[in-house]
PDB file of C-alpha atoms and ligand atoms in Angstrom:
ATOM      1  CA  UNK A  16      35.791  28.892 -58.795  1.00  0.00           C
ATOM      2  CA  UNK A  17      37.558  30.629 -55.876  1.00  0.00           C
ATOM      3  CA  UNK A  18      39.174  29.196 -52.750  1.00  0.00           C
ATOM      4  CA  UNK A  19      36.931  29.939 -49.776  1.00  0.00           C
ATOM      5  CA  UNK A  20      40.001  30.679 -47.628  1.00  0.00           C
ATOM      6  CA  UNK A  21      42.188  32.953 -49.749  1.00  0.00           C
ATOM      7  CA  UNK A  22      39.976  33.814 -52.772  1.00  0.00           C
ATOM      8  CA  UNK A  23      42.745  32.500 -55.055  1.00  0.00           C
ATOM      9  CA  UNK A  24      42.013  30.057 -57.871  1.00  0.00           C
ATOM     10  CA  UNK A  25      40.391  26.889 -56.503  1.00  0.00           C
ATOM     11  CA  UNK A  26      41.471  23.474 -57.789  1.00  0.00           C
ATOM     12  CA  UNK A  27      39.350  21.146 -55.661  1.00  0.00           C
ATOM     13  CA  UNK A  28      35.627  21.451 -55.086  1.00  0.00           C
ATOM     14  CA  UNK A  29      33.947  19.768 -52.097  1.00  0.00           C
ATOM     15  CA  UNK A  30      30.290  20.085 -52.978  1.00  0.00           C
ATOM     16  CA  UNK A  31      28.809  18.599 -49.817  1.00  0.00           C
ATOM     17  CA  UNK A  32      30.569  21.318 -47.811  1.00  0.00           C
ATOM     18  CA  UNK A  33      29.673  23.998 -50.424  1.00  0.00           C
ATOM     19  CA  UNK A  34      33.415  24.650 -50.578  1.00  0.00           C
ATOM     20  CA  UNK A  35      36.316  24.917 -52.975  1.00  0.00           C
ATOM     21  CA  UNK A  36      40.013  25.191 -52.178  1.00  0.00           C
ATOM     22  CA  UNK A  37      43.359  26.111 -53.699  1.00  0.00           C
ATOM     23  CA  UNK A  38      46.035  23.425 -53.271  1.00  0.00           C
ATOM     24  CA  UNK A  39      47.462  24.836 -50.036  1.00  0.00           C
ATOM     25  CA  UNK A  40      44.071  25.204 -48.371  1.00  0.00           C
ATOM     26  CA  UNK A  41      42.818  21.854 -49.646  1.00  0.00           C
ATOM     27  CA  UNK A  42      45.720  20.065 -47.909  1.00  0.00           C
ATOM     28  CA  UNK A  43      44.859  22.061 -44.771  1.00  0.00           C
ATOM     29  CA  UNK A  44      41.158  21.091 -45.074  1.00  0.00           C
ATOM     30  CA  UNK A  45      41.961  17.377 -45.523  1.00  0.00           C
ATOM     31  CA  UNK A  46      44.379  17.283 -42.580  1.00  0.00           C
ATOM     32  CA  UNK A  47      41.959  19.206 -40.401  1.00  0.00           C
ATOM     33  CA  UNK A  48      39.182  16.676 -41.129  1.00  0.00           C
ATOM     34  CA  UNK A  49      41.472  13.789 -40.153  1.00  0.00           C
ATOM     35  CA  UNK A  50      42.665  15.540 -36.956  1.00  0.00           C
ATOM     36  CA  UNK A  51      39.109  16.405 -35.974  1.00  0.00           C
ATOM     37  CA  UNK A  52      37.951  12.790 -36.422  1.00  0.00           C
ATOM     38  CA  UNK A  53      40.898  11.498 -34.366  1.00  0.00           C
ATOM     39  CA  UNK A  54      40.200  13.917 -31.524  1.00  0.00           C
ATOM     40  CA  UNK A  55      36.408  13.713 -31.594  1.00  0.00           C
ATOM     41  CA  UNK A  56      36.354   9.920 -31.265  1.00  0.00           C
ATOM     42  CA  UNK A  57      39.523   9.765 -29.125  1.00  0.00           C
ATOM     43  CA  UNK A  58      41.151   7.404 -31.596  1.00  0.00           C
ATOM     44  CA  UNK A  59      44.733   7.941 -30.372  1.00  0.00           C
ATOM     45  CA  UNK A  60      47.191  10.573 -29.177  1.00  0.00           C
ATOM     46  CA  UNK A  61      50.759  11.593 -29.959  1.00  0.00           C
ATOM     47  CA  UNK A  62      52.242   9.193 -27.394  1.00  0.00           C
ATOM     48  CA  UNK A  63      50.463   6.135 -28.881  1.00  0.00           C
ATOM     49  CA  UNK A  64      52.136   3.658 -31.236  1.00  0.00           C
ATOM     50  CA  UNK A  65      49.958   3.431 -34.347  1.00  0.00           C
ATOM     51  CA  UNK A  66      50.079   0.654 -36.927  1.00  0.00           C
ATOM     52  CA  UNK A  67      48.630   1.632 -40.322  1.00  0.00           C
ATOM     53  CA  UNK A  68      47.397  -1.005 -42.751  1.00  0.00           C
ATOM     54  CA  UNK A  69      48.991   0.171 -46.016  1.00  0.00           C
ATOM     55  CA  UNK A  70      47.822  -1.322 -49.311  1.00  0.00           C
ATOM     56  CA  UNK A  71      49.652   1.144 -51.577  1.00  0.00           C
ATOM     57  CA  UNK A  72      46.325   2.744 -52.588  1.00  0.00           C
ATOM     58  CA  UNK A  73      45.363   6.403 -52.263  1.00  0.00           C
ATOM     59  CA  UNK A  74      43.532   6.163 -48.946  1.00  0.00           C
ATOM     60  CA  UNK A  75      46.142   4.332 -46.877  1.00  0.00           C
ATOM     61  CA  UNK A  76      49.016   6.418 -48.263  1.00  0.00           C
ATOM     62  CA  UNK A  77      47.099   9.693 -47.738  1.00  0.00           C
ATOM     63  CA  UNK A  78      46.351   8.640 -44.155  1.00  0.00           C
ATOM     64  CA  UNK A  79      49.967   7.672 -43.479  1.00  0.00           C
ATOM     65  CA  UNK A  80      51.131  11.009 -44.897  1.00  0.00           C
ATOM     66  CA  UNK A  81      48.708  13.030 -42.740  1.00  0.00           C
ATOM     67  CA  UNK A  82      49.665  11.149 -39.576  1.00  0.00           C
ATOM     68  CA  UNK A  83      53.409  11.579 -40.187  1.00  0.00           C
ATOM     69  CA  UNK A  84      52.960  15.268 -41.051  1.00  0.00           C
ATOM     70  CA  UNK A  85      50.884  15.774 -37.892  1.00  0.00           C
ATOM     71  CA  UNK A  86      53.623  14.231 -35.744  1.00  0.00           C
ATOM     72  CA  UNK A  87      52.017  10.873 -34.904  1.00  0.00           C
ATOM     73  CA  UNK A  88      54.106   7.723 -34.397  1.00  0.00           C
ATOM     74  CA  UNK A  89      52.754   5.788 -37.348  1.00  0.00           C
ATOM     75  CA  UNK A  90      54.353   2.605 -38.694  1.00  0.00           C
ATOM     76  CA  UNK A  91      53.081   0.991 -41.910  1.00  0.00           C
ATOM     77  CA  UNK A  92      52.188  -2.673 -42.393  1.00  0.00           C
ATOM     78  CA  UNK A  93      51.959  -4.024 -45.928  1.00  0.00           C
ATOM     79  CA  UNK A  94      50.695  -7.538 -46.640  1.00  0.00           C
ATOM     80  CA  UNK A  95      51.928  -9.212 -49.815  1.00  0.00           C
ATOM     81  CA  UNK A  96      48.784 -11.000 -50.965  1.00  0.00           C
ATOM     82  CA  UNK A  97      50.167 -12.607 -54.112  1.00  0.00           C
ATOM     83  CA  UNK A  98      47.519 -11.296 -56.519  1.00  0.00           C
ATOM     84  CA  UNK A  99      49.720 -11.081 -59.632  1.00  0.00           C
ATOM     85  CA  UNK A 100      50.900  -7.713 -60.976  1.00  0.00           C
ATOM     86  CA  UNK A 101      48.423  -5.841 -58.799  1.00  0.00           C
ATOM     87  CA  UNK A 102      50.251  -7.009 -55.653  1.00  0.00           C
ATOM     88  CA  UNK A 103      53.674  -6.280 -57.139  1.00  0.00           C
ATOM     89  CA  UNK A 104      52.689  -2.712 -58.046  1.00  0.00           C
ATOM     90  CA  UNK A 105      51.020  -2.164 -54.660  1.00  0.00           C
ATOM     91  CA  UNK A 106      54.248  -3.180 -52.888  1.00  0.00           C
ATOM     92  CA  UNK A 107      56.306  -0.890 -55.146  1.00  0.00           C
ATOM     93  CA  UNK A 108      54.166   2.158 -54.329  1.00  0.00           C
ATOM     94  CA  UNK A 109      54.275   1.353 -50.623  1.00  0.00           C
ATOM     95  CA  UNK A 110      58.077   1.020 -50.641  1.00  0.00           C
ATOM     96  CA  UNK A 111      58.430   4.228 -52.640  1.00  0.00           C
ATOM     97  CA  UNK A 112      56.371   6.164 -50.082  1.00  0.00           C
ATOM     98  CA  UNK A 113      58.204   4.693 -47.062  1.00  0.00           C
ATOM     99  CA  UNK A 114      61.673   5.192 -48.614  1.00  0.00           C
ATOM    100  CA  UNK A 115      61.009   8.835 -49.537  1.00  0.00           C
ATOM    101  CA  UNK A 116      59.985   9.672 -45.979  1.00  0.00           C
ATOM    102  CA  UNK A 117      62.283   7.307 -44.111  1.00  0.00           C
ATOM    103  CA  UNK A 118      59.122   5.850 -42.561  1.00  0.00           C
ATOM    104  CA  UNK A 119      59.190   2.479 -40.829  1.00  0.00           C
ATOM    105  CA  UNK A 120      57.417  -0.288 -42.752  1.00  0.00           C
ATOM    106  CA  UNK A 121      56.628  -3.835 -41.613  1.00  0.00           C
ATOM    107  CA  UNK A 122      55.801  -6.488 -44.206  1.00  0.00           C
ATOM    108  CA  UNK A 123      54.168  -9.907 -44.216  1.00  0.00           C
ATOM    109  CA  UNK A 124      53.962 -12.297 -47.149  1.00  0.00           C
ATOM    110  CA  UNK A 125      50.930 -14.619 -47.087  1.00  0.00           C
ATOM    111  CA  UNK A 126      52.557 -17.240 -49.316  1.00  0.00           C
ATOM    112  CA  UNK A 127      55.842 -17.296 -47.378  1.00  0.00           C
ATOM    113  CA  UNK A 128      54.087 -17.558 -44.028  1.00  0.00           C
ATOM    114  CA  UNK A 129      51.222 -19.882 -44.818  1.00  0.00           C
ATOM    115  CA  UNK A 130      52.180 -21.648 -48.045  1.00  0.00           C
ATOM    116  CA  UNK A 131      49.679 -20.264 -50.581  1.00  0.00           C
ATOM    117  CA  UNK A 132      49.005 -16.893 -52.213  1.00  0.00           C
ATOM    118  CA  UNK A 133      45.502 -15.421 -51.907  1.00  0.00           C
ATOM    119  CA  UNK A 134      44.825 -16.491 -55.511  1.00  0.00           C
ATOM    120  CA  UNK A 135      45.932 -20.095 -54.774  1.00  0.00           C
ATOM    121  CA  UNK A 136      44.009 -20.154 -51.505  1.00  0.00           C
ATOM    122  CA  UNK A 137      40.852 -19.096 -53.308  1.00  0.00           C
ATOM    123  CA  UNK A 138      41.265 -21.821 -55.962  1.00  0.00           C
ATOM    124  CA  UNK A 139      41.987 -24.465 -53.320  1.00  0.00           C
ATOM    125  CA  UNK A 140      38.956 -23.573 -51.221  1.00  0.00           C
ATOM    126  CA  UNK A 141      36.738 -22.807 -54.234  1.00  0.00           C
ATOM    127  CA  UNK A 142      35.687 -19.588 -52.563  1.00  0.00           C
ATOM    128  CA  UNK A 143      35.660 -16.069 -53.995  1.00  0.00           C
ATOM    129  CA  UNK A 144      39.083 -14.499 -53.320  1.00  0.00           C
ATOM    130  CA  UNK A 145      37.712 -11.620 -51.226  1.00  0.00           C
ATOM    131  CA  UNK A 146      36.335 -13.830 -48.450  1.00  0.00           C
ATOM    132  CA  UNK A 147      39.695 -15.521 -47.742  1.00  0.00           C
ATOM    133  CA  UNK A 148      41.591 -12.302 -48.402  1.00  0.00           C
ATOM    134  CA  UNK A 149      39.505 -10.246 -45.966  1.00  0.00           C
ATOM    135  CA  UNK A 150      39.891 -12.871 -43.249  1.00  0.00           C
ATOM    136  CA  UNK A 151      43.672 -13.040 -43.787  1.00  0.00           C
ATOM    137  CA  UNK A 152      44.041  -9.274 -43.663  1.00  0.00           C
ATOM    138  CA  UNK A 153      41.967  -8.857 -40.487  1.00  0.00           C
ATOM    139  CA  UNK A 154      43.825 -11.669 -38.767  1.00  0.00           C
ATOM    140  CA  UNK A 155      47.342 -10.582 -39.788  1.00  0.00           C
ATOM    141  CA  UNK A 156      46.784  -6.892 -38.992  1.00  0.00           C
ATOM    142  CA  UNK A 157      45.532  -7.776 -35.528  1.00  0.00           C
ATOM    143  CA  UNK A 158      48.286 -10.308 -34.872  1.00  0.00           C
ATOM    144  CA  UNK A 159      51.118  -8.003 -35.979  1.00  0.00           C
ATOM    145  CA  UNK A 160      49.676  -5.134 -33.910  1.00  0.00           C
ATOM    146  CA  UNK A 161      49.628  -7.400 -30.840  1.00  0.00           C
ATOM    147  CA  UNK A 162      53.028  -9.016 -31.280  1.00  0.00           C
ATOM    148  CA  UNK A 163      54.701  -5.618 -31.833  1.00  0.00           C
ATOM    149  CA  UNK A 164      52.784  -3.957 -28.985  1.00  0.00           C
ATOM    150  CA  UNK A 165      50.991  -1.295 -31.019  1.00  0.00           C
ATOM    151  CA  UNK A 166      48.220   0.590 -29.212  1.00  0.00           C
ATOM    152  CA  UNK A 167      45.920   0.871 -32.187  1.00  0.00           C
ATOM    153  CA  UNK A 168      45.425  -0.271 -35.781  1.00  0.00           C
ATOM    154  CA  UNK A 169      44.401   2.444 -38.290  1.00  0.00           C
ATOM    155  CA  UNK A 170      42.930   1.648 -41.709  1.00  0.00           C
ATOM    156  CA  UNK A 171      42.235   3.905 -44.697  1.00  0.00           C
ATOM    157  CA  UNK A 172      38.497   3.141 -44.975  1.00  0.00           C
ATOM    158  CA  UNK A 173      36.800   6.261 -46.316  1.00  0.00           C
ATOM    159  CA  UNK A 174      33.245   7.595 -46.499  1.00  0.00           C
ATOM    160  CA  UNK A 175      32.544   5.756 -49.780  1.00  0.00           C
ATOM    161  CA  UNK A 176      33.667   2.440 -48.239  1.00  0.00           C
ATOM    162  CA  UNK A 177      31.628   2.950 -45.088  1.00  0.00           C
ATOM    163  CA  UNK A 178      28.474   4.123 -46.871  1.00  0.00           C
ATOM    164  CA  UNK A 179      28.674   1.187 -49.340  1.00  0.00           C
ATOM    165  CA  UNK A 180      29.193  -1.314 -46.505  1.00  0.00           C
ATOM    166  CA  UNK A 181      26.263   0.223 -44.649  1.00  0.00           C
ATOM    167  CA  UNK A 182      24.026  -0.055 -47.708  1.00  0.00           C
ATOM    168  CA  UNK A 183      24.996  -3.733 -48.133  1.00  0.00           C
ATOM    169  CA  UNK A 184      24.402  -4.449 -44.447  1.00  0.00           C
ATOM    170  CA  UNK A 185      20.992  -2.757 -44.544  1.00  0.00           C
ATOM    171  CA  UNK A 186      19.920  -4.489 -47.762  1.00  0.00           C
ATOM    172  CA  UNK A 187      20.607  -7.853 -46.115  1.00  0.00           C
ATOM    173  CA  UNK A 188      19.746  -6.782 -42.553  1.00  0.00           C
ATOM    174  CA  UNK A 189      23.088  -8.001 -41.247  1.00  0.00           C
ATOM    175  CA  UNK A 190      22.457  -6.958 -37.663  1.00  0.00           C
ATOM    176  CA  UNK A 191      25.752  -8.202 -36.213  1.00  0.00           C
ATOM    177  CA  UNK A 192      27.699  -6.418 -38.931  1.00  0.00           C
ATOM    178  CA  UNK A 193      25.644  -3.246 -38.335  1.00  0.00           C
ATOM    179  CA  UNK A 194      26.433  -3.379 -34.616  1.00  0.00           C
ATOM    180  CA  UNK A 195      30.154  -3.590 -35.361  1.00  0.00           C
ATOM    181  CA  UNK A 196      30.223  -0.979 -38.146  1.00  0.00           C
ATOM    182  CA  UNK A 197      31.987   1.968 -36.590  1.00  0.00           C
ATOM    183  CA  UNK A 198      35.011   4.213 -37.198  1.00  0.00           C
ATOM    184  CA  UNK A 199      36.146   3.251 -33.691  1.00  0.00           C
ATOM    185  CA  UNK A 200      36.213  -0.279 -32.287  1.00  0.00           C
ATOM    186  CA  UNK A 201      37.635  -0.448 -28.779  1.00  0.00           C
ATOM    187  CA  UNK A 202      39.502  -3.567 -27.704  1.00  0.00           C
ATOM    188  CA  UNK A 203      37.055  -5.914 -25.991  1.00  0.00           C
ATOM    189  CA  UNK A 204      39.576  -8.695 -25.310  1.00  0.00           C
ATOM    190  CA  UNK A 205      43.352  -8.829 -24.611  1.00  0.00           C
ATOM    191  CA  UNK A 206      43.905 -10.407 -28.047  1.00  0.00           C
ATOM    192  CA  UNK A 207      41.855  -7.824 -29.953  1.00  0.00           C
ATOM    193  CA  UNK A 208      43.584  -4.563 -30.799  1.00  0.00           C
ATOM    194  CA  UNK A 209      41.668  -1.249 -30.940  1.00  0.00           C
ATOM    195  CA  UNK A 210      40.760  -0.343 -34.549  1.00  0.00           C
ATOM    196  CA  UNK A 211      40.112   3.098 -36.037  1.00  0.00           C
ATOM    197  CA  UNK A 212      39.209   4.642 -39.408  1.00  0.00           C
ATOM    198  CA  UNK A 213      40.319   8.304 -39.352  1.00  0.00           C
ATOM    199  CA  UNK A 214      39.229   8.955 -43.008  1.00  0.00           C
ATOM    200  CA  UNK A 215      35.579   8.025 -42.423  1.00  0.00           C
ATOM    201  CA  UNK A 216      34.295  11.528 -43.287  1.00  0.00           C
ATOM    202  CA  UNK A 217      36.379  11.880 -46.479  1.00  0.00           C
ATOM    203  CA  UNK A 218      35.621  10.450 -49.909  1.00  0.00           C
ATOM    204  CA  UNK A 219      37.797   8.437 -52.308  1.00  0.00           C
ATOM    205  CA  UNK A 220      37.970  11.420 -54.614  1.00  0.00           C
ATOM    206  CA  UNK A 221      39.181  13.597 -51.764  1.00  0.00           C
ATOM    207  CA  UNK A 222      41.982  11.126 -50.909  1.00  0.00           C
ATOM    208  CA  UNK A 223      42.973  11.041 -54.589  1.00  0.00           C
ATOM    209  CA  UNK A 224      43.090  14.870 -54.713  1.00  0.00           C
ATOM    210  CA  UNK A 225      45.221  14.931 -51.561  1.00  0.00           C
ATOM    211  CA  UNK A 226      47.684  12.427 -53.071  1.00  0.00           C
ATOM    212  CA  UNK A 227      47.839  14.350 -56.332  1.00  0.00           C
ATOM    213  CA  UNK A 228      48.623  17.650 -54.623  1.00  0.00           C
ATOM    214  CA  UNK A 229      51.144  16.032 -52.265  1.00  0.00           C
ATOM    215  CA  UNK A 230      52.888  14.150 -55.091  1.00  0.00           C
ATOM    216  CA  UNK A 231      52.067  10.739 -53.586  1.00  0.00           C
ATOM    217  CA  UNK A 232      52.369   7.976 -56.152  1.00  0.00           C
ATOM    218  CA  UNK A 233      49.711   5.353 -55.425  1.00  0.00           C
ATOM    219  CA  UNK A 234      48.471   2.217 -57.187  1.00  0.00           C
ATOM    220  CA  UNK A 235      45.582   3.466 -59.300  1.00  0.00           C
ATOM    221  CA  UNK A 236      44.162   0.200 -60.542  1.00  0.00           C
ATOM    222  CA  UNK A 237      41.587  -1.722 -58.517  1.00  0.00           C
ATOM    223  CA  UNK A 238      42.396  -5.252 -57.394  1.00  0.00           C
ATOM    224  CA  UNK A 239      41.266  -7.520 -60.291  1.00  0.00           C
ATOM    225  CA  UNK A 240      39.122  -9.466 -57.810  1.00  0.00           C
ATOM    226  CA  UNK A 241      37.105  -6.342 -56.975  1.00  0.00           C
ATOM    227  CA  UNK A 242      35.519  -6.353 -60.456  1.00  0.00           C
ATOM    228  CA  UNK A 243      31.883  -7.290 -60.121  1.00  0.00           C
ATOM    229  CA  UNK A 244      31.986  -7.045 -56.321  1.00  0.00           C
ATOM    230  CA  UNK A 245      28.744  -5.953 -54.690  1.00  0.00           C
ATOM    231  CA  UNK A 246      30.542  -3.117 -52.946  1.00  0.00           C
ATOM    232  CA  UNK A 247      31.254  -1.459 -56.326  1.00  0.00           C
ATOM    233  CA  UNK A 248      27.580  -1.671 -57.290  1.00  0.00           C
ATOM    234  CA  UNK A 249      26.614  -0.048 -53.977  1.00  0.00           C
ATOM    235  CA  UNK A 250      29.242   2.671 -54.448  1.00  0.00           C
ATOM    236  CA  UNK A 251      27.928   3.384 -57.910  1.00  0.00           C
ATOM    237  CA  UNK A 252      24.332   3.659 -56.641  1.00  0.00           C
ATOM    238  CA  UNK A 253      25.398   5.991 -53.823  1.00  0.00           C
ATOM    239  CA  UNK A 254      27.431   8.137 -56.243  1.00  0.00           C
ATOM    240  CA  UNK A 255      24.348   8.649 -58.403  1.00  0.00           C
ATOM    241  CA  UNK A 256      22.350   9.759 -55.396  1.00  0.00           C
ATOM    242  CA  UNK A 257      25.211  12.018 -54.286  1.00  0.00           C
ATOM    243  CA  UNK A 258      25.338  13.699 -57.698  1.00  0.00           C
ATOM    244  CA  UNK A 259      21.669  14.587 -57.458  1.00  0.00           C
ATOM    245  CA  UNK A 260      21.814  15.470 -53.806  1.00  0.00           C
ATOM    246  CA  UNK A 261      25.308  16.379 -52.490  1.00  0.00           C
ATOM    247  CA  UNK A 262      25.788  15.382 -48.852  1.00  0.00           C
ATOM    248  CA  UNK A 263      23.527  12.293 -49.021  1.00  0.00           C
ATOM    249  CA  UNK A 264      26.373   9.832 -48.477  1.00  0.00           C
ATOM    250  CA  UNK A 265      27.566  11.628 -45.390  1.00  0.00           C
ATOM    251  CA  UNK A 266      24.038  11.998 -44.005  1.00  0.00           C
ATOM    252  CA  UNK A 267      23.408   8.301 -44.592  1.00  0.00           C
ATOM    253  CA  UNK A 268      26.494   7.130 -42.694  1.00  0.00           C
ATOM    254  CA  UNK A 269      26.613   9.860 -40.048  1.00  0.00           C
ATOM    255  CA  UNK A 270      22.884   9.474 -39.402  1.00  0.00           C
ATOM    256  CA  UNK A 271      23.358   5.743 -38.913  1.00  0.00           C
ATOM    257  CA  UNK A 272      26.193   6.302 -36.409  1.00  0.00           C
ATOM    258  CA  UNK A 273      24.310   8.903 -34.407  1.00  0.00           C
ATOM    259  CA  UNK A 274      20.710   7.720 -34.538  1.00  0.00           C
ATOM    260  CA  UNK A 275      20.582   4.052 -35.410  1.00  0.00           C
ATOM    261  CA  UNK A 276      23.657   2.249 -34.201  1.00  0.00           C
ATOM    262  CA  UNK A 277      23.263   3.076 -30.471  1.00  0.00           C
ATOM    263  CA  UNK A 278      19.873   1.328 -30.550  1.00  0.00           C
ATOM    264  CA  UNK A 279      21.377  -1.879 -31.959  1.00  0.00           C
ATOM    265  CA  UNK A 280      23.631  -2.850 -29.060  1.00  0.00           C
ATOM    266  CA  UNK A 281      23.105  -6.396 -27.771  1.00  0.00           C
ATOM    267  CA  UNK A 282      21.758  -7.058 -24.315  1.00  0.00           C
ATOM    268  CA  UNK A 283      23.651 -10.381 -24.285  1.00  0.00           C
ATOM    269  CA  UNK A 284      27.267  -9.581 -25.231  1.00  0.00           C
ATOM    270  CA  UNK A 285      29.124 -12.207 -27.274  1.00  0.00           C
ATOM    271  CA  UNK A 286      31.431 -14.376 -25.131  1.00  0.00           C
ATOM    272  CA  UNK A 287      34.929 -14.357 -26.603  1.00  0.00           C
ATOM    273  CA  UNK A 288      37.403 -17.201 -26.109  1.00  0.00           C
ATOM    274  CA  UNK A 289      40.963 -17.817 -27.274  1.00  0.00           C
ATOM    275  CA  UNK A 290      41.481 -20.118 -30.242  1.00  0.00           C
ATOM    276  CA  UNK A 291      43.095 -23.333 -29.007  1.00  0.00           C
ATOM    277  CA  UNK A 292      45.440 -23.392 -31.998  1.00  0.00           C
ATOM    278  CA  UNK A 293      46.683 -19.801 -32.308  1.00  0.00           C
ATOM    279  CA  UNK A 294      45.442 -17.971 -29.195  1.00  0.00           C
ATOM    280  CA  UNK A 295      43.542 -15.264 -31.090  1.00  0.00           C
ATOM    281  CA  UNK A 296      39.909 -14.405 -30.394  1.00  0.00           C
ATOM    282  CA  UNK A 297      37.029 -16.631 -31.412  1.00  0.00           C
ATOM    283  CA  UNK A 298      33.507 -17.448 -30.339  1.00  0.00           C
ATOM    284  CA  UNK A 299      34.119 -21.218 -30.796  1.00  0.00           C
ATOM    285  CA  UNK A 300      37.048 -23.522 -30.048  1.00  0.00           C
ATOM    286  CA  UNK A 301      39.107 -22.867 -33.195  1.00  0.00           C
ATOM    287  CA  UNK A 302      39.054 -19.480 -34.979  1.00  0.00           C
ATOM    288  CA  UNK A 303      37.850 -19.095 -38.564  1.00  0.00           C
ATOM    289  CA  UNK A 304      41.369 -18.243 -39.759  1.00  0.00           C
ATOM    290  CA  UNK A 305      42.841 -21.513 -38.425  1.00  0.00           C
ATOM    291  CA  UNK A 306      39.872 -23.502 -39.761  1.00  0.00           C
ATOM    292  CA  UNK A 307      40.304 -21.969 -43.207  1.00  0.00           C
ATOM    293  CA  UNK A 308      44.040 -22.674 -43.412  1.00  0.00           C
ATOM    294  CA  UNK A 309      43.736 -26.174 -41.988  1.00  0.00           C
ATOM    295  CA  UNK A 310      41.128 -26.949 -44.625  1.00  0.00           C
ATOM    296  CA  UNK A 311      43.311 -25.499 -47.393  1.00  0.00           C
ATOM    297  CA  UNK A 312      46.294 -27.477 -46.174  1.00  0.00           C
ATOM    298  CA  UNK A 313      44.401 -30.722 -45.963  1.00  0.00           C
ATOM    299  CA  UNK A 314      43.023 -30.147 -49.449  1.00  0.00           C
ATOM    300  CA  UNK A 315      46.599 -29.672 -50.617  1.00  0.00           C
ATOM    301  CA  UNK A 316      47.714 -32.797 -48.745  1.00  0.00           C
ATOM    302  CA  UNK A 317      49.870 -30.586 -46.591  1.00  0.00           C
ATOM    303  CA  UNK A 318      50.763 -32.248 -43.306  1.00  0.00           C
ATOM    304  CA  UNK A 319      51.705 -29.204 -41.248  1.00  0.00           C
ATOM    305  CA  UNK A 320      48.912 -27.751 -39.164  1.00  0.00           C
ATOM    306  CA  UNK A 321      48.396 -24.023 -38.751  1.00  0.00           C
ATOM    307  CA  UNK A 322      49.263 -24.417 -35.067  1.00  0.00           C
ATOM    308  CA  UNK A 323      52.728 -25.694 -35.900  1.00  0.00           C
ATOM    309  CA  UNK A 324      53.235 -23.059 -38.576  1.00  0.00           C
ATOM    310  CA  UNK A 325      52.333 -20.163 -36.292  1.00  0.00           C
ATOM    311  CA  UNK A 326      54.392 -21.466 -33.390  1.00  0.00           C
ATOM    312  CA  UNK A 327      57.486 -22.166 -35.491  1.00  0.00           C
ATOM    313  CA  UNK A 328      57.265 -18.596 -36.803  1.00  0.00           C
ATOM    314  CA  UNK A 329      57.085 -17.314 -33.229  1.00  0.00           C
ATOM    315  CA  UNK A 330      53.706 -15.760 -33.908  1.00  0.00           C
ATOM    316  CA  UNK A 331      51.680 -16.945 -30.943  1.00  0.00           C
ATOM    317  CA  UNK A 332      49.399 -14.169 -29.738  1.00  0.00           C
ATOM    318  CA  UNK A 333      50.240 -12.623 -26.396  1.00  0.00           C
ATOM    319  CA  UNK A 334      48.106 -13.616 -23.441  1.00  0.00           C
TER     320      UNK A 334
HETATM  321  S1  Q46 B  23      42.469  -7.024 -52.119  1.00  0.00           S
HETATM  322 FE1  Q46 B  23      41.562  -8.830 -51.306  1.00  0.00          FE
HETATM  323 FE2  Q46 B  23      40.314  -6.525 -51.766  1.00  0.00          FE
HETATM  324 FE3  Q46 B  23      41.366  -7.893 -53.817  1.00  0.00          FE
HETATM  325  S2  Q46 B  23      40.936  -9.972 -53.114  1.00  0.00           S
HETATM  326 FE4  Q46 B  23      39.147  -8.781 -52.574  1.00  0.00          FE
HETATM  327  S3  Q46 B  23      39.583  -8.193 -50.471  1.00  0.00           S
HETATM  328  S4  Q46 B  23      39.353  -6.923 -53.762  1.00  0.00           S
HETATM  329  S5  Q46 B  23      40.031  -4.649 -50.700  1.00  0.00           S
HETATM  330 ZN1   ZN B  24      43.380  29.145 -50.742  1.00  0.00          ZN
HETATM  331 ZN1   ZN B  25      43.239 -19.608 -34.548  1.00  0.00          ZN
END
């Protein structure tokens, strides 16, 4: 197998592009894909302040590396979820990356801020961990981006993530989720930050190859709560199709973005209000994040309301 750029020995094959690359040209290919996505969808520019959600996994660290190498102003945000050893190792890898590069890293600890780890929250509410975890992450990323005046929030969602989410949304005909599924979500309210996914054309395997070549140490294990998740079943199904027919995953997601999603836009846009407890966006009076934590606190006989907690931490969203 030869590199399509220099005809030297290729180490990474990208079947859906009928390509193979040596290490030097693979790094160039990966960075070019990210840059092209950023420019094509006008995600951000070099003068913007970018907050990256960093889990310590291959995708978020690869993205952070590419953005720093390409001269973007990218600050990391790591959330300590409190999911046993997995969370400890994720934090270690994130610190290692930031320390090596002298990159700025912000951190939030769910237990310290709100009183329970994600594992405890899940037990208290008797809900699967991922539902509370996802809500916490979305809320905290948005809130930190707003309070620190970032222009945009970037996440490491890749093609496998997006194609699996799309398959799940189609199987259940989740029309609202399909409308919102995009690598670019503009801010539609002063308390909603713009969100982008610059890796949406690259696969998990491609992020892993990038990290390997660049010497980026990432947490390799999956979160223990991901075992048995529907998303893994969908990824597995899509991988089988991809093996038989390289390029299917990309066609599936890209085809949706170009041909299907524009037809799904609502004629009656959702009216957004500000949560009366925390000030962040909601369609009702109190946002789902505040409702969830108030319920958890009352179940734990905890007297402090989420309103008091947020205000005493100085974390009221800007108006
Ligand atoms: S971290 Fe959180 Fe994921 Fe773990 S509990 Fe579920 S949502 S699986 S990306
Ligand atoms: Zn080469
Ligand atoms: Zn709220």
